[in-house]
mmCIF file of C-alpha atoms in Angstrom:
data_model
loop_
_atom_site.group_PDB
_atom_site.id
_atom_site.type_symbol
_atom_site.label_atom_id
_atom_site.label_comp_id
_atom_site.label_asym_id
_atom_site.label_seq_id
_atom_site.Cartn_x
_atom_site.Cartn_y
_atom_site.Cartn_z
ATOM 1 C CA UNK A 14 5.042 -36.535 10.281
ATOM 2 C CA UNK A 15 3.313 -34.521 12.956
ATOM 3 C CA UNK A 16 3.556 -30.750 13.162
ATOM 4 C CA UNK A 17 6.018 -29.030 15.427
ATOM 5 C CA UNK A 18 4.528 -28.091 18.805
ATOM 6 C CA UNK A 19 5.366 -25.479 21.401
ATOM 7 C CA UNK A 20 6.290 -26.248 24.992
ATOM 8 C CA UNK A 21 5.653 -23.191 27.111
ATOM 9 C CA UNK A 22 7.388 -22.465 30.380
ATOM 10 C CA UNK A 23 5.118 -23.643 33.223
ATOM 11 C CA UNK A 24 4.173 -20.141 34.360
ATOM 12 C CA UNK A 25 3.219 -19.128 30.821
ATOM 13 C CA UNK A 26 1.246 -22.360 30.427
ATOM 14 C CA UNK A 27 -0.622 -21.588 33.640
ATOM 15 C CA UNK A 28 -1.548 -18.169 32.303
ATOM 16 C CA UNK A 29 -2.747 -19.594 28.987
ATOM 17 C CA UNK A 30 -5.032 -21.984 30.856
ATOM 18 C CA UNK A 31 -6.863 -19.149 32.604
ATOM 19 C CA UNK A 32 -10.310 -18.174 31.358
ATOM 20 C CA UNK A 33 -10.953 -15.165 33.585
ATOM 21 C CA UNK A 34 -9.833 -11.760 32.322
ATOM 22 C CA UNK A 35 -8.913 -10.340 35.739
ATOM 23 C CA UNK A 36 -7.164 -12.612 38.188
ATOM 24 C CA UNK A 37 -4.787 -12.573 41.118
ATOM 25 C CA UNK A 38 -1.276 -13.739 40.267
ATOM 26 C CA UNK A 39 0.009 -13.642 43.836
ATOM 27 C CA UNK A 40 -0.347 -11.603 47.019
ATOM 28 C CA UNK A 41 1.067 -8.471 45.377
ATOM 29 C CA UNK A 42 0.031 -8.629 41.704
ATOM 30 C CA UNK A 43 -3.103 -8.770 39.567
ATOM 31 C CA UNK A 44 -3.210 -9.972 35.957
ATOM 32 C CA UNK A 45 -5.473 -8.364 33.351
ATOM 33 C CA UNK A 46 -6.436 -9.411 29.816
ATOM 34 C CA UNK A 47 -9.712 -7.490 29.464
ATOM 35 C CA UNK A 48 -9.354 -5.050 26.580
ATOM 36 C CA UNK A 49 -11.290 -2.150 28.116
ATOM 37 C CA UNK A 50 -9.708 -2.487 31.530
ATOM 38 C CA UNK A 51 -6.256 -2.666 29.964
ATOM 39 C CA UNK A 52 -6.940 0.551 28.072
ATOM 40 C CA UNK A 53 -8.219 2.216 31.241
ATOM 41 C CA UNK A 54 -5.147 1.137 33.200
ATOM 42 C CA UNK A 55 -2.783 2.481 30.555
ATOM 43 C CA UNK A 56 -4.729 5.763 30.437
ATOM 44 C CA UNK A 57 -4.960 6.136 34.221
ATOM 45 C CA UNK A 58 -1.499 7.666 34.544
ATOM 46 C CA UNK A 59 1.644 8.244 32.485
ATOM 47 C CA UNK A 60 4.205 5.457 32.296
ATOM 48 C CA UNK A 61 6.804 5.790 35.045
ATOM 49 C CA UNK A 62 10.419 6.095 33.972
ATOM 50 C CA UNK A 63 11.244 2.905 35.886
ATOM 51 C CA UNK A 64 8.587 0.985 33.893
ATOM 52 C CA UNK A 65 10.230 1.713 30.570
ATOM 53 C CA UNK A 66 12.798 -0.573 28.982
ATOM 54 C CA UNK A 67 15.061 1.705 26.970
ATOM 55 C CA UNK A 68 14.282 5.010 28.657
ATOM 56 C CA UNK A 69 14.479 3.956 32.282
ATOM 57 C CA UNK A 70 16.994 5.974 34.374
ATOM 58 C CA UNK A 71 20.675 5.607 33.519
ATOM 59 C CA UNK A 72 23.796 6.786 35.350
ATOM 60 C CA UNK A 73 21.615 7.709 38.330
ATOM 61 C CA UNK A 74 19.375 10.142 36.455
ATOM 62 C CA UNK A 75 16.231 10.146 34.300
ATOM 63 C CA UNK A 76 16.675 10.223 30.533
ATOM 64 C CA UNK A 77 15.685 13.701 29.280
ATOM 65 C CA UNK A 78 12.915 13.844 26.691
ATOM 66 C CA UNK A 79 15.167 15.454 24.083
ATOM 67 C CA UNK A 80 17.727 12.654 24.507
ATOM 68 C CA UNK A 81 15.016 10.044 24.049
ATOM 69 C CA UNK A 82 13.805 11.802 20.901
ATOM 70 C CA UNK A 83 17.325 11.946 19.464
ATOM 71 C CA UNK A 84 17.777 8.238 20.138
ATOM 72 C CA UNK A 85 14.534 7.335 18.337
ATOM 73 C CA UNK A 86 15.484 9.432 15.316
ATOM 74 C CA UNK A 87 19.034 8.081 15.205
ATOM 75 C CA UNK A 88 17.882 4.482 15.433
ATOM 76 C CA UNK A 89 15.347 5.091 12.681
ATOM 77 C CA UNK A 90 18.102 6.433 10.437
ATOM 78 C CA UNK A 91 20.297 3.426 11.146
ATOM 79 C CA UNK A 92 17.534 0.889 10.473
ATOM 80 C CA UNK A 93 16.436 2.520 7.236
ATOM 81 C CA UNK A 94 20.059 2.690 6.073
ATOM 82 C CA UNK A 95 20.566 -0.960 7.020
ATOM 83 C CA UNK A 96 17.464 -2.162 5.195
ATOM 84 C CA UNK A 97 18.764 -0.501 2.021
ATOM 85 C CA UNK A 98 22.164 -2.249 2.218
ATOM 86 C CA UNK A 99 22.914 -5.857 1.227
ATOM 87 C CA UNK A 100 22.531 -8.229 4.179
ATOM 88 C CA UNK A 101 25.502 -10.143 5.605
ATOM 89 C CA UNK A 102 26.162 -13.715 4.388
ATOM 90 C CA UNK A 103 23.167 -15.902 5.217
ATOM 91 C CA UNK A 104 25.322 -18.478 7.012
ATOM 92 C CA UNK A 105 25.077 -16.123 9.971
ATOM 93 C CA UNK A 106 21.434 -17.175 10.332
ATOM 94 C CA UNK A 107 22.435 -20.774 11.007
ATOM 95 C CA UNK A 108 22.407 -21.885 14.611
ATOM 96 C CA UNK A 109 20.202 -21.391 17.649
ATOM 97 C CA UNK A 110 17.349 -18.920 17.166
ATOM 98 C CA UNK A 111 16.675 -16.243 18.266
ATOM 99 C CA UNK A 112 20.362 -15.813 19.233
ATOM 100 C CA UNK A 113 21.689 -16.360 15.696
ATOM 101 C CA UNK A 114 19.249 -13.872 14.192
ATOM 102 C CA UNK A 115 19.933 -11.309 16.926
ATOM 103 C CA UNK A 116 23.678 -11.430 16.206
ATOM 104 C CA UNK A 117 22.943 -11.318 12.475
ATOM 105 C CA UNK A 118 20.862 -8.154 12.849
ATOM 106 C CA UNK A 119 23.541 -6.472 14.934
ATOM 107 C CA UNK A 120 26.152 -7.203 12.273
ATOM 108 C CA UNK A 121 23.809 -5.947 9.577
ATOM 109 C CA UNK A 122 22.890 -2.668 11.257
ATOM 110 C CA UNK A 123 25.781 -1.723 13.539
ATOM 111 C CA UNK A 124 28.974 -3.379 12.268
ATOM 112 C CA UNK A 125 30.248 -0.050 10.898
ATOM 113 C CA UNK A 126 30.762 1.309 14.403
ATOM 114 C CA UNK A 127 34.393 1.373 15.590
ATOM 115 C CA UNK A 128 35.736 -0.372 18.638
ATOM 116 C CA UNK A 129 34.897 -0.148 21.478
ATOM 117 C CA UNK A 130 31.383 1.075 20.547
ATOM 118 C CA UNK A 131 30.581 -2.033 18.506
ATOM 119 C CA UNK A 132 31.283 -4.162 21.586
ATOM 120 C CA UNK A 133 28.320 -2.598 23.363
ATOM 121 C CA UNK A 134 25.911 -4.793 21.408
ATOM 122 C CA UNK A 135 27.907 -8.036 21.343
ATOM 123 C CA UNK A 136 25.994 -10.837 23.021
ATOM 124 C CA UNK A 137 29.111 -12.269 24.631
ATOM 125 C CA UNK A 138 29.692 -8.883 26.265
ATOM 126 C CA UNK A 139 26.123 -8.117 27.264
ATOM 127 C CA UNK A 140 25.754 -11.482 29.050
ATOM 128 C CA UNK A 141 28.547 -10.564 31.485
ATOM 129 C CA UNK A 142 28.037 -7.725 33.953
ATOM 130 C CA UNK A 143 31.803 -7.428 34.441
ATOM 131 C CA UNK A 144 32.585 -7.207 30.722
ATOM 132 C CA UNK A 145 29.701 -4.792 30.221
ATOM 133 C CA UNK A 146 31.106 -2.431 32.858
ATOM 134 C CA UNK A 147 34.584 -2.600 31.314
ATOM 135 C CA UNK A 148 33.269 -1.825 27.832
ATOM 136 C CA UNK A 149 31.037 0.962 29.152
ATOM 137 C CA UNK A 150 34.044 2.614 30.811
ATOM 138 C CA UNK A 151 36.070 2.266 27.615
ATOM 139 C CA UNK A 152 33.358 3.903 25.535
ATOM 140 C CA UNK A 153 32.974 6.831 27.930
ATOM 141 C CA UNK A 154 36.576 7.819 27.076
ATOM 142 C CA UNK A 155 36.157 7.044 23.360
ATOM 143 C CA UNK A 156 37.635 9.974 21.359
ATOM 144 C CA UNK A 157 35.191 12.810 21.062
ATOM 145 C CA UNK A 158 36.349 14.308 17.768
ATOM 146 C CA UNK A 159 36.148 12.889 14.274
ATOM 147 C CA UNK A 160 39.855 13.545 13.715
ATOM 148 C CA UNK A 161 40.858 11.570 16.801
ATOM 149 C CA UNK A 162 38.745 8.549 15.928
ATOM 150 C CA UNK A 163 39.080 8.615 12.177
ATOM 151 C CA UNK A 164 35.289 8.763 11.973
ATOM 152 C CA UNK A 165 33.072 10.250 9.407
ATOM 153 C CA UNK A 166 33.652 6.893 7.806
ATOM 154 C CA UNK A 167 30.552 4.961 8.555
ATOM 155 C CA UNK A 168 29.651 5.229 12.226
ATOM 156 C CA UNK A 169 25.954 4.824 12.910
ATOM 157 C CA UNK A 170 23.817 7.735 13.996
ATOM 158 C CA UNK A 171 23.483 6.097 17.412
ATOM 159 C CA UNK A 172 27.261 6.013 17.817
ATOM 160 C CA UNK A 173 27.465 9.664 16.852
ATOM 161 C CA UNK A 174 25.183 10.499 19.783
ATOM 162 C CA UNK A 175 27.881 9.125 22.091
ATOM 163 C CA UNK A 176 30.583 11.119 20.333
ATOM 164 C CA UNK A 177 28.506 14.290 20.464
ATOM 165 C CA UNK A 178 27.617 14.048 24.168
ATOM 166 C CA UNK A 179 28.025 17.413 25.890
ATOM 167 C CA UNK A 180 29.192 16.279 29.348
ATOM 168 C CA UNK A 181 30.138 13.095 31.256
ATOM 169 C CA UNK A 182 26.568 12.348 32.386
ATOM 170 C CA UNK A 183 25.225 12.877 28.878
ATOM 171 C CA UNK A 184 27.882 10.532 27.526
ATOM 172 C CA UNK A 185 27.189 7.818 30.109
ATOM 173 C CA UNK A 186 23.503 8.001 29.280
ATOM 174 C CA UNK A 187 24.222 7.898 25.538
ATOM 175 C CA UNK A 188 26.259 4.730 26.101
ATOM 176 C CA UNK A 189 23.377 3.171 28.043
ATOM 177 C CA UNK A 190 20.897 4.211 25.357
ATOM 178 C CA UNK A 191 23.036 2.702 22.591
ATOM 179 C CA UNK A 192 23.213 -0.605 24.433
ATOM 180 C CA UNK A 193 19.521 -0.678 25.306
ATOM 181 C CA UNK A 194 18.228 0.545 21.945
ATOM 182 C CA UNK A 195 20.268 -1.876 19.848
ATOM 183 C CA UNK A 196 19.454 -4.798 22.141
ATOM 184 C CA UNK A 197 15.734 -4.027 22.348
ATOM 185 C CA UNK A 198 15.389 -3.602 18.592
ATOM 186 C CA UNK A 199 17.481 -6.608 17.522
ATOM 187 C CA UNK A 200 16.112 -8.922 20.200
ATOM 188 C CA UNK A 201 12.526 -7.923 19.402
ATOM 189 C CA UNK A 202 12.868 -8.296 15.639
ATOM 190 C CA UNK A 203 14.685 -11.626 16.008
ATOM 191 C CA UNK A 204 11.937 -12.930 18.303
ATOM 192 C CA UNK A 205 9.172 -11.789 15.940
ATOM 193 C CA UNK A 206 10.811 -13.252 12.827
ATOM 194 C CA UNK A 207 11.655 -16.504 14.621
ATOM 195 C CA UNK A 208 8.119 -16.868 15.947
ATOM 196 C CA UNK A 209 6.767 -16.279 12.442
ATOM 197 C CA UNK A 210 9.088 -18.884 10.909
ATOM 198 C CA UNK A 211 8.013 -21.442 13.491
ATOM 199 C CA UNK A 212 4.311 -20.760 12.985
ATOM 200 C CA UNK A 213 4.705 -21.036 9.213
ATOM 201 C CA UNK A 214 6.624 -24.298 9.541
ATOM 202 C CA UNK A 215 4.137 -25.641 12.054
ATOM 203 C CA UNK A 216 1.168 -24.850 9.832
ATOM 204 C CA UNK A 217 1.789 -26.763 6.635
ATOM 205 C CA UNK A 218 5.556 -27.218 6.518
ATOM 206 C CA UNK A 219 6.081 -24.371 4.070
ATOM 207 C CA UNK A 220 9.605 -23.930 2.722
ATOM 208 C CA UNK A 221 8.815 -21.018 0.401
ATOM 209 C CA UNK A 222 8.195 -17.396 1.232
ATOM 210 C CA UNK A 223 4.587 -16.519 2.129
ATOM 211 C CA UNK A 224 2.617 -14.479 -0.385
ATOM 212 C CA UNK A 225 1.925 -11.777 2.208
ATOM 213 C CA UNK A 226 4.757 -11.663 4.781
ATOM 214 C CA UNK A 227 3.316 -8.539 6.404
ATOM 215 C CA UNK A 228 0.071 -10.366 7.209
ATOM 216 C CA UNK A 229 2.144 -13.267 8.590
ATOM 217 C CA UNK A 230 3.921 -10.864 10.938
ATOM 218 C CA UNK A 231 0.697 -9.247 12.163
ATOM 219 C CA UNK A 232 -0.793 -12.665 12.868
ATOM 220 C CA UNK A 233 2.408 -13.656 14.651
ATOM 221 C CA UNK A 234 2.130 -10.499 16.759
ATOM 222 C CA UNK A 235 -1.357 -11.628 17.685
ATOM 223 C CA UNK A 236 -0.593 -15.256 18.495
ATOM 224 C CA UNK A 237 2.985 -15.036 19.806
ATOM 225 C CA UNK A 238 3.618 -11.364 20.626
ATOM 226 C CA UNK A 239 7.232 -10.840 21.733
ATOM 227 C CA UNK A 240 6.014 -8.074 24.075
ATOM 228 C CA UNK A 241 3.607 -10.446 25.790
ATOM 229 C CA UNK A 242 3.263 -8.594 29.100
ATOM 230 C CA UNK A 243 3.330 -4.982 30.297
ATOM 231 C CA UNK A 244 4.070 -4.219 33.946
ATOM 232 C CA UNK A 245 2.631 -1.333 35.933
ATOM 233 C CA UNK A 246 3.699 -0.478 39.466
ATOM 234 C CA UNK A 247 0.721 -0.319 41.813
ATOM 235 C CA UNK A 248 -0.875 2.751 43.291
ATOM 236 C CA UNK A 249 -4.118 4.632 43.875
ATOM 237 C CA UNK A 250 -4.601 5.314 40.151
ATOM 238 C CA UNK A 251 -5.948 1.802 39.527
ATOM 239 C CA UNK A 252 -8.065 1.063 42.587
ATOM 240 C CA UNK A 253 -11.294 2.522 41.197
ATOM 241 C CA UNK A 254 -10.952 0.653 37.903
ATOM 242 C CA UNK A 255 -11.653 -2.823 39.277
ATOM 243 C CA UNK A 256 -12.512 -4.181 42.744
ATOM 244 C CA UNK A 257 -9.772 -6.817 42.557
ATOM 245 C CA UNK A 258 -7.026 -4.177 42.364
ATOM 246 C CA UNK A 259 -5.783 -2.806 45.701
ATOM 247 C CA UNK A 260 -3.498 0.224 46.162
ATOM 248 C CA UNK A 261 -0.535 -2.023 46.985
ATOM 249 C CA UNK A 262 -1.039 -4.283 43.963
ATOM 250 C CA UNK A 263 1.174 -4.223 40.908
ATOM 251 C CA UNK A 264 -0.663 -4.845 37.646
ATOM 252 C CA UNK A 265 0.428 -7.125 34.800
ATOM 253 C CA UNK A 266 -1.260 -6.533 31.432
ATOM 254 C CA UNK A 267 -1.262 -9.586 29.148
ATOM 255 C CA UNK A 268 -1.617 -8.998 25.390
ATOM 256 C CA UNK A 269 -0.758 -12.695 24.983
ATOM 257 C CA UNK A 270 -3.991 -13.677 26.727
ATOM 258 C CA UNK A 271 -6.183 -10.970 25.233
ATOM 259 C CA UNK A 272 -5.041 -11.884 21.708
ATOM 260 C CA UNK A 273 -6.208 -15.477 22.245
ATOM 261 C CA UNK A 274 -9.523 -14.885 23.989
ATOM 262 C CA UNK A 275 -12.627 -16.178 22.150
ATOM 263 C CA UNK A 276 -14.611 -13.107 23.215
ATOM 264 C CA UNK A 277 -12.418 -11.058 20.888
ATOM 265 C CA UNK A 278 -11.270 -13.433 18.140
ATOM 266 C CA UNK A 279 -12.736 -16.175 15.983
ATOM 267 C CA UNK A 280 -10.640 -19.352 16.015
ATOM 268 C CA UNK A 281 -8.377 -17.582 18.503
ATOM 269 C CA UNK A 282 -5.567 -20.173 18.691
ATOM 270 C CA UNK A 283 -5.447 -20.806 14.935
ATOM 271 C CA UNK A 284 -2.649 -19.241 12.884
ATOM 272 C CA UNK A 285 -4.582 -17.441 10.133
ATOM 273 C CA UNK A 286 -2.627 -14.642 8.421
ATOM 274 C CA UNK A 287 -5.548 -14.133 6.059
ATOM 275 C CA UNK A 288 -7.518 -12.496 8.864
ATOM 276 C CA UNK A 289 -5.402 -9.378 8.215
ATOM 277 C CA UNK A 290 -6.168 -9.194 4.492
ATOM 278 C CA UNK A 291 -7.515 -5.762 3.662
ATOM 279 C CA UNK A 292 -6.954 -4.381 7.179
ATOM 280 C CA UNK A 293 -5.556 -0.909 6.566
ATOM 281 C CA UNK A 294 -4.396 -0.246 10.135
ATOM 282 C CA UNK A 295 -4.064 -3.416 12.228
ATOM 283 C CA UNK A 296 -3.331 -1.438 15.382
ATOM 284 C CA UNK A 297 -6.879 -0.074 15.329
ATOM 285 C CA UNK A 298 -8.253 -3.610 15.607
ATOM 286 C CA UNK A 299 -10.121 -4.068 18.927
ATOM 287 C CA UNK A 300 -8.399 -6.201 21.569
ATOM 288 C CA UNK A 301 -5.082 -6.036 19.720
ATOM 289 C CA UNK A 302 -2.048 -4.320 21.212
ATOM 290 C CA UNK A 303 1.145 -5.665 19.657
ATOM 291 C CA UNK A 304 3.008 -2.462 20.542
ATOM 292 C CA UNK A 305 0.944 -1.086 23.421
ATOM 293 C CA UNK A 306 -1.894 1.439 23.605
ATOM 294 C CA UNK A 307 -2.030 5.107 22.595
ATOM 295 C CA UNK A 308 0.244 7.092 24.883
ATOM 296 C CA UNK A 309 2.306 4.033 25.759
ATOM 297 C CA UNK A 310 3.275 2.520 22.430
ATOM 298 C CA UNK A 311 6.615 0.922 21.723
ATOM 299 C CA UNK A 312 9.162 3.538 20.695
ATOM 300 C CA UNK A 313 10.409 1.346 17.789
ATOM 301 C CA UNK A 314 7.089 0.034 16.469
ATOM 302 C CA UNK A 315 7.513 1.742 13.086
ATOM 303 C CA UNK A 316 10.836 -0.091 12.626
ATOM 304 C CA UNK A 317 10.050 -3.587 13.871
ATOM 305 C CA UNK A 318 7.674 -4.913 11.186
ATOM 306 C CA UNK A 319 9.659 -3.635 8.137
ATOM 307 C CA UNK A 320 12.920 -5.004 9.552
ATOM 308 C CA UNK A 321 11.335 -8.351 10.480
ATOM 309 C CA UNK A 322 9.854 -8.607 6.989
ATOM 310 C CA UNK A 323 13.288 -7.952 5.502
ATOM 311 C CA UNK A 324 14.814 -10.617 7.745
ATOM 312 C CA UNK A 325 12.153 -13.142 6.705
ATOM 313 C CA UNK A 326 12.893 -12.389 3.057
ATOM 314 C CA UNK A 327 16.607 -13.071 3.591
ATOM 315 C CA UNK A 328 15.778 -16.306 5.427
ATOM 316 C CA UNK A 329 13.531 -17.635 2.657
ATOM 317 C CA UNK A 330 15.764 -16.411 -0.179
ATOM 318 C CA UNK A 331 18.622 -18.406 1.342
ATOM 319 C CA UNK A 332 16.684 -21.576 2.043
ATOM 320 C CA UNK A 333 16.682 -21.377 5.829
ATOM 321 C CA UNK A 334 15.447 -24.681 7.220
ATOM 322 C CA UNK A 335 14.340 -25.454 10.756
ATOM 323 C CA UNK A 336 16.167 -28.544 11.946
ATOM 324 C CA UNK A 337 14.511 -31.470 13.693
ATOM 325 C CA UNK A 338 11.018 -31.827 12.175
ATOM 326 C CA UNK A 339 9.839 -33.946 15.122
ATOM 327 C CA UNK A 340 11.220 -31.582 17.715
ATOM 328 C CA UNK A 341 9.145 -29.646 20.250
ATOM 329 C CA UNK A 342 10.243 -26.032 20.585
ATOM 330 C CA UNK A 343 10.543 -24.459 24.029
ATOM 331 C CA UNK A 344 9.120 -21.049 24.902
ATOM 332 C CA UNK A 345 10.961 -20.017 28.083
ATOM 333 C CA UNK A 346 9.835 -17.480 30.639
ATOM 334 C CA UNK A 347 11.670 -14.358 29.491
ATOM 335 C CA UNK A 348 10.859 -10.674 29.013
ATOM 336 C CA UNK A 349 10.467 -11.370 25.274
ATOM 337 C CA UNK A 350 8.299 -14.258 24.138
ATOM 338 C CA UNK A 351 10.439 -16.161 21.661
ATOM 339 C CA UNK A 352 10.420 -19.706 20.293
ATOM 340 C CA UNK A 353 13.794 -21.481 20.567
ATOM 341 C CA UNK A 354 14.900 -23.724 17.689
ATOM 342 C CA UNK A 355 17.890 -24.676 15.545
ATOM 343 C CA UNK A 356 18.059 -23.521 11.913
ATOM 344 C CA UNK A 357 20.429 -23.855 8.974
ATOM 345 C CA UNK A 358 20.750 -21.641 5.899
ATOM 346 C CA UNK A 359 20.855 -23.545 2.631
ATOM 347 C CA UNK A 360 23.095 -21.122 0.759
#
């Protein structure tokens, strides 16, 4: 029986075939996988609000720094509380990954929120612009006092930010932040855990939990990083960094390519979790940026690995099996790099 293999979307495959570290993607964009140049580009100017995922403008206005800070803290509280609670029934992990695991994580972490807030993170809602607008409007008139809503009984800290909004704009932005934060976290963790499960299955057909799941996740972040590309809008800040970059060029930074380059890694395309044994701080490893560089790191990086490790533990404890041992798994062109496969929980 041959190992599973990955079938990348054509544009990703084309990128993986490139050997140069700076290259033109098209007439308006340059791709970069050189570690020093990537660091210089990130340091050249602050990230624009429009380049962010969660904290991009909402309701026609920028997200204030204090609102962003409150969101990070609230989400951290919710994740830590969720990790300490028993997970939902493992049958929820059966189905198409990463969709099944994304829904599972949302039930695990945010099911205590009352209607209509809980609808903000439902995949069936988020896939429809019309339904999303209807739910958003419903949440903006969600009762603002605990007495009116019967709350105090289990709402997440993120939901409480909506309830505690001081004015209509603040509330609209809190609604947008709830939707974005829950989606970004759950989608990212589901992609990371799914990629790790596939790499484990592909490399030896293991059905038992790995001895060091944290090392497995760091190696997965190297080989199949969910955040595989960072986008920077062009401008004068980058033109002196490399002759290929013009003022009108946008710049795409590719951790996916840097993490696989033989100049930086031995056996770069081999899945070797043991390479992280004894590494106290993986993020200080040269040519490794699973969550971005200093000054532009992922806002949820301190939550992603612990939650993904917990999800892997649940999957292995409940005998999750990847269906179709002879099946090739697709990796579509999406904002998150995620392997698509079918899985079934044994118990």
